[in-house]
PDB file of C-alpha atoms in Angstrom:
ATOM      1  CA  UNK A 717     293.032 -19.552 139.955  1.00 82.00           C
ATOM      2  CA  UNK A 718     294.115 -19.190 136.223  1.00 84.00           C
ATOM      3  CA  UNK A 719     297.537 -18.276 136.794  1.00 91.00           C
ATOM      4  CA  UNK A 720     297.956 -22.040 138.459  1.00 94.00           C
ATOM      5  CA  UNK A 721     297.388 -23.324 135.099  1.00 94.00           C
ATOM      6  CA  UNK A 722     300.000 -23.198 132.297  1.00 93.00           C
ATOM      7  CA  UNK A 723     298.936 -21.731 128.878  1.00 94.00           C
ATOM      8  CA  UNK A 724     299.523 -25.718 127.486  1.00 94.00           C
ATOM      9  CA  UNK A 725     297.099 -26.531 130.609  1.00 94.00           C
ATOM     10  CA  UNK A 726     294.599 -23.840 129.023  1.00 92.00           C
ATOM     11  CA  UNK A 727     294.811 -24.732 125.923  1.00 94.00           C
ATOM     12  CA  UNK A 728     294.349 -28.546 126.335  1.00 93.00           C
ATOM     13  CA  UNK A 729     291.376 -27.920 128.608  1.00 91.00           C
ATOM     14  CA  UNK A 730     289.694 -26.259 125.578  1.00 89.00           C
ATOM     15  CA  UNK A 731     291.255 -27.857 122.288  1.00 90.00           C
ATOM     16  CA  UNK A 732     290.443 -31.429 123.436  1.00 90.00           C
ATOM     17  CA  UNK A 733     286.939 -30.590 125.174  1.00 86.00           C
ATOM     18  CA  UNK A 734     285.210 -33.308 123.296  1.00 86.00           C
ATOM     19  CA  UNK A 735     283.401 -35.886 125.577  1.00 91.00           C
ATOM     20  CA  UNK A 736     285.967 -35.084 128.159  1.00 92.00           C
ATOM     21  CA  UNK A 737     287.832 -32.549 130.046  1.00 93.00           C
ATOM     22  CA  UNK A 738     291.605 -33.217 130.198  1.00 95.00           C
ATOM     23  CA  UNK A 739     293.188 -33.718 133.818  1.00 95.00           C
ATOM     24  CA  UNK A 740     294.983 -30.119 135.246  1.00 93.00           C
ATOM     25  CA  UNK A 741     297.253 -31.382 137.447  1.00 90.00           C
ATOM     26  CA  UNK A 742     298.292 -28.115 139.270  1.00 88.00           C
ATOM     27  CA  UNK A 743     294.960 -27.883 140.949  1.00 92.00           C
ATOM     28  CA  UNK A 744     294.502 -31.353 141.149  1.00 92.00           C
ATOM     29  CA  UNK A 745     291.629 -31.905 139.238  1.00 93.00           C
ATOM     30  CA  UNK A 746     291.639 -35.373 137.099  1.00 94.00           C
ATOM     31  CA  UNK A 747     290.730 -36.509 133.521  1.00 95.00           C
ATOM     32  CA  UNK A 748     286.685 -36.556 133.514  1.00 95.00           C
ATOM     33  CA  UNK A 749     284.780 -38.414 130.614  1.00 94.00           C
ATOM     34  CA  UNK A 750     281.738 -37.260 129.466  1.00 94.00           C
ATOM     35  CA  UNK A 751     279.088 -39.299 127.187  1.00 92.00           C
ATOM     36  CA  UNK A 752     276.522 -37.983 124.908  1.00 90.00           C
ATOM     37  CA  UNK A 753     273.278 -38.360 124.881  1.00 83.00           C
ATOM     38  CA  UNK A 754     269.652 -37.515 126.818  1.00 88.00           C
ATOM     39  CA  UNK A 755     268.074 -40.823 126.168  1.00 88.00           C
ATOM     40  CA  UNK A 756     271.243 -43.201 127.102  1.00 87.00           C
ATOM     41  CA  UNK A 757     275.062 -43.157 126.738  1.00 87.00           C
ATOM     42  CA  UNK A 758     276.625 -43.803 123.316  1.00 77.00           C
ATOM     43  CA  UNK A 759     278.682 -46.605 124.708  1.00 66.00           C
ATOM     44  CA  UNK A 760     277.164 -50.213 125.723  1.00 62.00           C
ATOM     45  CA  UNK A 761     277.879 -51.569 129.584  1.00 59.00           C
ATOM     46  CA  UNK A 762     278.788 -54.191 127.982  1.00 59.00           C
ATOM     47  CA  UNK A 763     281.109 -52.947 124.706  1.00 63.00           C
ATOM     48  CA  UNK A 764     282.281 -49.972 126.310  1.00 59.00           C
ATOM     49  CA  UNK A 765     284.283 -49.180 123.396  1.00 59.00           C
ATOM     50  CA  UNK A 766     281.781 -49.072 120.736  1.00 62.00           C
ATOM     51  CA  UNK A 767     279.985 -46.062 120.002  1.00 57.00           C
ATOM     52  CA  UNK A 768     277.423 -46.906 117.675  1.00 57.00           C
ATOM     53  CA  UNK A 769     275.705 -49.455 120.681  1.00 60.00           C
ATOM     54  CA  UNK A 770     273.689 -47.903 123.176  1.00 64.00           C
ATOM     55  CA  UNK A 771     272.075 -48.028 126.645  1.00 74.00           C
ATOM     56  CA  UNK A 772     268.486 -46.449 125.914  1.00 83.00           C
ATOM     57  CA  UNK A 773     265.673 -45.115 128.058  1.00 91.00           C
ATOM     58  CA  UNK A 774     262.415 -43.876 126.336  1.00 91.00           C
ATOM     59  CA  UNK A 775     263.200 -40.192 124.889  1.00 93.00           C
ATOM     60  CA  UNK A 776     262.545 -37.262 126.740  1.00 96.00           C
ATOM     61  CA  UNK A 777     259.596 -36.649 124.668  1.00 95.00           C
ATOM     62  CA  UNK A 778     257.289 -40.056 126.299  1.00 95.00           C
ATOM     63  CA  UNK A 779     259.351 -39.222 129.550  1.00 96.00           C
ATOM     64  CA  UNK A 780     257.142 -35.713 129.285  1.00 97.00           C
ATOM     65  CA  UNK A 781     253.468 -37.428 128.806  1.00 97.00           C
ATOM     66  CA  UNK A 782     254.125 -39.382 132.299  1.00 96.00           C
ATOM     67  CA  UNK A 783     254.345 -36.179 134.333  1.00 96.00           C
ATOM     68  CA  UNK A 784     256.488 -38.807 136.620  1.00 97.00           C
ATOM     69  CA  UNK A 785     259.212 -36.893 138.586  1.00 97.00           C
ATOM     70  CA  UNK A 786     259.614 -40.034 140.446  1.00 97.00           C
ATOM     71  CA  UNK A 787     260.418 -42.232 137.097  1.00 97.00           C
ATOM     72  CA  UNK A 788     262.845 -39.354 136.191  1.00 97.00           C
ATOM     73  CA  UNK A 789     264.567 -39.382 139.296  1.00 98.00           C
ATOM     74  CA  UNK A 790     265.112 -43.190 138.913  1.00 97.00           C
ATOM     75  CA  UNK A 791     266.531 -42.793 135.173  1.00 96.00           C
ATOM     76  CA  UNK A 792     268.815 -40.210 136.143  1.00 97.00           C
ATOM     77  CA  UNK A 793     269.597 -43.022 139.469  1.00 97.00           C
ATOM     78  CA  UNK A 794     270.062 -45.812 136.386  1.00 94.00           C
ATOM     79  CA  UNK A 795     272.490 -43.625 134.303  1.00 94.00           C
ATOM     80  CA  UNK A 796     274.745 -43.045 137.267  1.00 95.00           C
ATOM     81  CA  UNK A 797     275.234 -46.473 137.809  1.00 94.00           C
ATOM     82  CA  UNK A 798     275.639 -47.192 134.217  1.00 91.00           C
ATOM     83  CA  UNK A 799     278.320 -44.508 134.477  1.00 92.00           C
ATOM     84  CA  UNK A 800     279.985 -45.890 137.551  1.00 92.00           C
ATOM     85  CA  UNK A 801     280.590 -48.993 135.843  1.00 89.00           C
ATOM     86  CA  UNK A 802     281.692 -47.521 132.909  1.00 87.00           C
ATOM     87  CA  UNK A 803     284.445 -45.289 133.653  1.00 90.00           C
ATOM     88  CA  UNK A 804     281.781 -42.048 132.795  1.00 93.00           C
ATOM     89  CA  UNK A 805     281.817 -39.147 134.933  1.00 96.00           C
ATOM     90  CA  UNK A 806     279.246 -36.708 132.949  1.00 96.00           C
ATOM     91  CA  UNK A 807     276.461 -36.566 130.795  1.00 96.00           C
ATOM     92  CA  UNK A 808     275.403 -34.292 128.001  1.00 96.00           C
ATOM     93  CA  UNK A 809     271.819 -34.488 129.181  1.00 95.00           C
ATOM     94  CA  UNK A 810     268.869 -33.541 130.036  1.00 97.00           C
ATOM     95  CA  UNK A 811     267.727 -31.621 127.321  1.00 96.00           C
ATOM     96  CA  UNK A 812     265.756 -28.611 128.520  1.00 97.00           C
ATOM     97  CA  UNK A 813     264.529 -26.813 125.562  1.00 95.00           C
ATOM     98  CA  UNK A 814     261.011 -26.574 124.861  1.00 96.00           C
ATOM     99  CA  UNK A 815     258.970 -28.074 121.701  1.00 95.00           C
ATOM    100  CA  UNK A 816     258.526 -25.256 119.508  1.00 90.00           C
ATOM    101  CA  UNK A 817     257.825 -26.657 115.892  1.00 85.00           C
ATOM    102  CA  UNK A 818     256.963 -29.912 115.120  1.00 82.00           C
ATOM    103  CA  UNK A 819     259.854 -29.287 112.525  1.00 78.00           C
ATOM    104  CA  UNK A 820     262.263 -29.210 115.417  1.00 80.00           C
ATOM    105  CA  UNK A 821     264.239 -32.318 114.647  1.00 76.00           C
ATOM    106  CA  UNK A 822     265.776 -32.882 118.461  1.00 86.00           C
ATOM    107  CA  UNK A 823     262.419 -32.935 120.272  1.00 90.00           C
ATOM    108  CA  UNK A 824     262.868 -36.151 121.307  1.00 90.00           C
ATOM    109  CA  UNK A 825     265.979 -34.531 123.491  1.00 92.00           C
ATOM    110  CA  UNK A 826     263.346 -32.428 125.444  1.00 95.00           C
ATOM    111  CA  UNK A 827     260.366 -33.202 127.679  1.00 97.00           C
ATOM    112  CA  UNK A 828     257.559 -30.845 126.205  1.00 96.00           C
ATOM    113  CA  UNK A 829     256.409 -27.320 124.850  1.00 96.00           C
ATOM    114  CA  UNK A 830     256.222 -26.363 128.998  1.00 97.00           C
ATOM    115  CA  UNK A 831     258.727 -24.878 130.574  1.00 98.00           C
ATOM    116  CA  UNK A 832     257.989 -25.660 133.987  1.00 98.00           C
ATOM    117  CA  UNK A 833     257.294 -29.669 133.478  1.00 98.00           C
ATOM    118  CA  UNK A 834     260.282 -29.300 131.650  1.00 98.00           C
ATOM    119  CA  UNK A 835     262.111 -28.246 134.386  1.00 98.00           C
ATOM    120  CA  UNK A 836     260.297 -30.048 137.253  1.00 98.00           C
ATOM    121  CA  UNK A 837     261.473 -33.664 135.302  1.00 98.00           C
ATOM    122  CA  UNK A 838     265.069 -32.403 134.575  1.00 98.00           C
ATOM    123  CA  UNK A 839     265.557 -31.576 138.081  1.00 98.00           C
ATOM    124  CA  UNK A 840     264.568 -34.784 139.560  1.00 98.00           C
ATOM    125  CA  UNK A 841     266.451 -36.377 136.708  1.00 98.00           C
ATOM    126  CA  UNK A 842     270.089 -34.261 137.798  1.00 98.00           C
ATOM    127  CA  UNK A 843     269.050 -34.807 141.559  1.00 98.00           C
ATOM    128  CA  UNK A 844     269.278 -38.741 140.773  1.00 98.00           C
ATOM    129  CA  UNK A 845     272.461 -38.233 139.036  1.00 98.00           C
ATOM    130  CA  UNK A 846     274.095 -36.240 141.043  1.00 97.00           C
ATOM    131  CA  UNK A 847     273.615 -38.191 144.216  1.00 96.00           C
ATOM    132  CA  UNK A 848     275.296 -41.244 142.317  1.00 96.00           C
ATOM    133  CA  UNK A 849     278.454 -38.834 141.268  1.00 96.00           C
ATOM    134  CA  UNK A 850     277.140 -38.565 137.748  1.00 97.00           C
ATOM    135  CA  UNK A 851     277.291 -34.579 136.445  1.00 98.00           C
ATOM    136  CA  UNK A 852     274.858 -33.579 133.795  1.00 98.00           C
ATOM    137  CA  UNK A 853     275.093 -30.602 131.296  1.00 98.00           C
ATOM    138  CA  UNK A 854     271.724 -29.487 130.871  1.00 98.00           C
ATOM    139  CA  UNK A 855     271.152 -28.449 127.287  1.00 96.00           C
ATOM    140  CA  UNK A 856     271.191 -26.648 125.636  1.00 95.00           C
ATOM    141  CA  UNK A 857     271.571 -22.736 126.723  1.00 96.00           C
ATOM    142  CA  UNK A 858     269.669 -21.250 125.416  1.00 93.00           C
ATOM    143  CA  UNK A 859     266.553 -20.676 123.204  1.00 93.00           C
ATOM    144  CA  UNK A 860     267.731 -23.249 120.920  1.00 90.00           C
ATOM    145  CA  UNK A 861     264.412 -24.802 119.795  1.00 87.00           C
ATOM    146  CA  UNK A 862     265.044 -24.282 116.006  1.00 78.00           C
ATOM    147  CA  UNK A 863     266.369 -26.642 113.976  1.00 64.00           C
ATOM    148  CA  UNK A 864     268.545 -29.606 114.359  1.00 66.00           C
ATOM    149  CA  UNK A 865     271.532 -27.763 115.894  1.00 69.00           C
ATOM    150  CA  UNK A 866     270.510 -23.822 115.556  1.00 71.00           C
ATOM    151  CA  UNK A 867     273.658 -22.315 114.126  1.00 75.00           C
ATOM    152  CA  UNK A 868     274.181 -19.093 112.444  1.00 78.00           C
ATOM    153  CA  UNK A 869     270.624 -18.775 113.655  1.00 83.00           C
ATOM    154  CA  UNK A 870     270.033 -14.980 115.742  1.00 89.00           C
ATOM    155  CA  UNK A 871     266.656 -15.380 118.292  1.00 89.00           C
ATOM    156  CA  UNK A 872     265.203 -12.640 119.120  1.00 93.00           C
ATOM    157  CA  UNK A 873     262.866 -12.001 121.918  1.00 94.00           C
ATOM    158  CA  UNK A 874     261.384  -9.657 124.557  1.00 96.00           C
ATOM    159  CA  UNK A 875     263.477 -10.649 128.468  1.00 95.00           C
ATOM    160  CA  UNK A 876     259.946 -11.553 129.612  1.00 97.00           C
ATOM    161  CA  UNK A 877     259.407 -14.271 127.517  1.00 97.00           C
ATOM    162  CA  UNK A 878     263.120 -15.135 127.717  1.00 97.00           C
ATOM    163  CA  UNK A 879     262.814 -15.817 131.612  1.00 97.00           C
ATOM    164  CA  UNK A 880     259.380 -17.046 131.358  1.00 97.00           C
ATOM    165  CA  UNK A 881     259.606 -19.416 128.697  1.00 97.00           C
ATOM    166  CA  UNK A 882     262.863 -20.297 127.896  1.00 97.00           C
ATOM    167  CA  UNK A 883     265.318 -19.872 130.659  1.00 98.00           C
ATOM    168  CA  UNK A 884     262.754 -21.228 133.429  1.00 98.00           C
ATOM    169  CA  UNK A 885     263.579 -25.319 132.478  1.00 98.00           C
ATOM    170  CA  UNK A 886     267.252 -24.279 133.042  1.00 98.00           C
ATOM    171  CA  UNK A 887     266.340 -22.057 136.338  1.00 98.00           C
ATOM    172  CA  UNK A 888     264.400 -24.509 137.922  1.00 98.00           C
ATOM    173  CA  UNK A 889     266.818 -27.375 137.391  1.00 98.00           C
ATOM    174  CA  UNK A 890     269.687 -25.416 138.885  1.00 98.00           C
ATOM    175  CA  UNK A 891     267.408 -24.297 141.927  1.00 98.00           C
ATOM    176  CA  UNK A 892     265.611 -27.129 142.934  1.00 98.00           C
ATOM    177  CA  UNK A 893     267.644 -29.885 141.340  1.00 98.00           C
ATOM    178  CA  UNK A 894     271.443 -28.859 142.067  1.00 98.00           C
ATOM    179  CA  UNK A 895     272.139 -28.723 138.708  1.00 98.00           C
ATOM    180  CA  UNK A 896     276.365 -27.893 138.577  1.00 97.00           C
ATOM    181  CA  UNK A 897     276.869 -28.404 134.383  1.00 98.00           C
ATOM    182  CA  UNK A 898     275.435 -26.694 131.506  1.00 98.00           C
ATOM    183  CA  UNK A 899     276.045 -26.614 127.561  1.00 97.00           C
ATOM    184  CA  UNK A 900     275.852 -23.546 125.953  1.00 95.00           C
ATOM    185  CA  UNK A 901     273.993 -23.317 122.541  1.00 93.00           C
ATOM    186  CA  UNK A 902     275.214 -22.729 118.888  1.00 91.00           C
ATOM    187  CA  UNK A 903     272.758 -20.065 118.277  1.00 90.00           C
ATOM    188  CA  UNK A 904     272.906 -15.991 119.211  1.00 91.00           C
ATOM    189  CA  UNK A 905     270.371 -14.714 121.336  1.00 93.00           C
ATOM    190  CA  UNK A 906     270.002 -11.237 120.140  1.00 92.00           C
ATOM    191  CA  UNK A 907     273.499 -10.486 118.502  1.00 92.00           C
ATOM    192  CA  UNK A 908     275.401 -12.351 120.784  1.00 94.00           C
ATOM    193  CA  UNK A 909     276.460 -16.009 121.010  1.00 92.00           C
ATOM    194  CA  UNK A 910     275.377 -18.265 123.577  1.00 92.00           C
ATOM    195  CA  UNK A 911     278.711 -19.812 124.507  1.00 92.00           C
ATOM    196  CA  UNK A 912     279.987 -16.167 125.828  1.00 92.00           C
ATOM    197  CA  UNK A 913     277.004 -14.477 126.574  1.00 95.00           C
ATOM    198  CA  UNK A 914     277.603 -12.518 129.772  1.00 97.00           C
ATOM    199  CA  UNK A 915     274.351 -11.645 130.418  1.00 96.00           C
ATOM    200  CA  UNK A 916     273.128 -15.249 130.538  1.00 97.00           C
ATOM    201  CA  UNK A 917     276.041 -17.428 131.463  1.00 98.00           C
ATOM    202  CA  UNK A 918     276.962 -14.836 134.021  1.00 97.00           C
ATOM    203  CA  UNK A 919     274.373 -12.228 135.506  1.00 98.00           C
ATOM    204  CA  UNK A 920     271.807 -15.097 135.291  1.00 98.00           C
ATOM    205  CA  UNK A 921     273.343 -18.503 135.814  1.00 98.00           C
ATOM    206  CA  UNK A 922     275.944 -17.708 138.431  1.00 98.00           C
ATOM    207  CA  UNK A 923     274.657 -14.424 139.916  1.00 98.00           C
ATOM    208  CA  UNK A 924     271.405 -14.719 139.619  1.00 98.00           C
ATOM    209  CA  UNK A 925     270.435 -18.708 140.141  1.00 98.00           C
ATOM    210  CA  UNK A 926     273.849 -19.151 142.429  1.00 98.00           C
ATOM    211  CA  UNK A 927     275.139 -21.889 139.870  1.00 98.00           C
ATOM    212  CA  UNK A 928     278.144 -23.408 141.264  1.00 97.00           C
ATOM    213  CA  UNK A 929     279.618 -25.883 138.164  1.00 95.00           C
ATOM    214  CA  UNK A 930     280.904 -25.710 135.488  1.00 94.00           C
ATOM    215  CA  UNK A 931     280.228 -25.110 131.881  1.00 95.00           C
ATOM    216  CA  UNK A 932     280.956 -25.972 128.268  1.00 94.00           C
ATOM    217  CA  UNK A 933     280.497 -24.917 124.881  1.00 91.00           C
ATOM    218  CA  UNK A 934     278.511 -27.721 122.115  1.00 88.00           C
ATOM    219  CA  UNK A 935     281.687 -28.712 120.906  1.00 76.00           C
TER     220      UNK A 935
END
């Protein structure tokens, strides 16, 4: 597969992987856009150009208190369409992590402190998404609940509470809602980084949960 792509193709791919991937034409595959962030695109239907006016749904956070897998499946429905109209073919959303500290400045990207609401809402949220052609990269993987953006940050843990806690919003989503995106994390779990983590983005997500997709780095 690689060796159909030039090194320029590689390169591109990866040096301009900001809300988009760049088209490869040897294998066919055309320029995607991808919009930021879990509560509504950072463009406006109507001012598609203009960053700073969004398209918002209620955060994750209130999204969490319903317990509504029905409402979530409808908002993921709702950004598909906004995305169809917009030229968008991915979203960086849902957020999956969990509410750790009330000092965690992105919980309003996640649902709750349980992992398994957590994941029950995120898959009915990709499942609505996906059926309308919209992608999402579930976020952020993983054990990034520190922090605004946990960088330079190592998390250590026992693999028990890892797949328990942690990795179960991202497991069920993949299993139940066809999740085929995910962002990696800034952080290191143990000593390692997220974004090439073998053990996780690897032995779990594709061998493990049979993820078929793609994934990306927080740029």
């Amino acid at each position: 597969f690689l060796n159909q792509l030039s090194e320029d193709d590689v390169k591109n791919l990866i040096g301009l992987g900001g809300f988009q991937t760049v088209e490869l034409y040897n294998i066919g595959k055309p320029r995607c856009t991808d919009k930021d962030g879990p509560a509504g695109f950072n463009n406006n239907v109507s001012s598609p150009g203009k960053s700073s006016e969004y398209t918002l749904f209620p955060s994750e956070s209130l999204l969490g208190c319903c317990w509504d897998k029905e409402l979530a499946y409808d908002i993921g429905e709702a950004q598909a369409k906004i995305g169809n109209s917009m030229g968008i073919n991915g979203w960086y959303g849902p957020g999956v992590n969990l509410h750790r500290s009330v000092y965690n400045s992105r919980n309003y990207e996640y649902f709750s402190e349980d992992a398994v609401l957590s994941g029950k809402l995120a898959a009915d949220m990709v499942r609505g998404a996906k059926e309308h052609n919209l992608y999402c990269y579930i976020k952020h993987f993983a054990v990034s609940e520190a922090g605004q953006n946990p960088k330079e940050l190592n998390t250590w843990l026992t693999e028990q509470t890892l797949r328990e806690c942690y990795l179960k919003p991202f497991e069920i989503a993949v299993k139940e809602g066809g999740a085929n995106a995910v962002m990696s994390a800034f952080n290191r779990v143990g000593a390692t980084l997220s974004g090439y983590n073998h053990a996780m983005l690897t032995d779990v997500l594709r061998e493990e949960w049979n993820f078929r997709g793609s994934v990306i780095t927080d740029w």
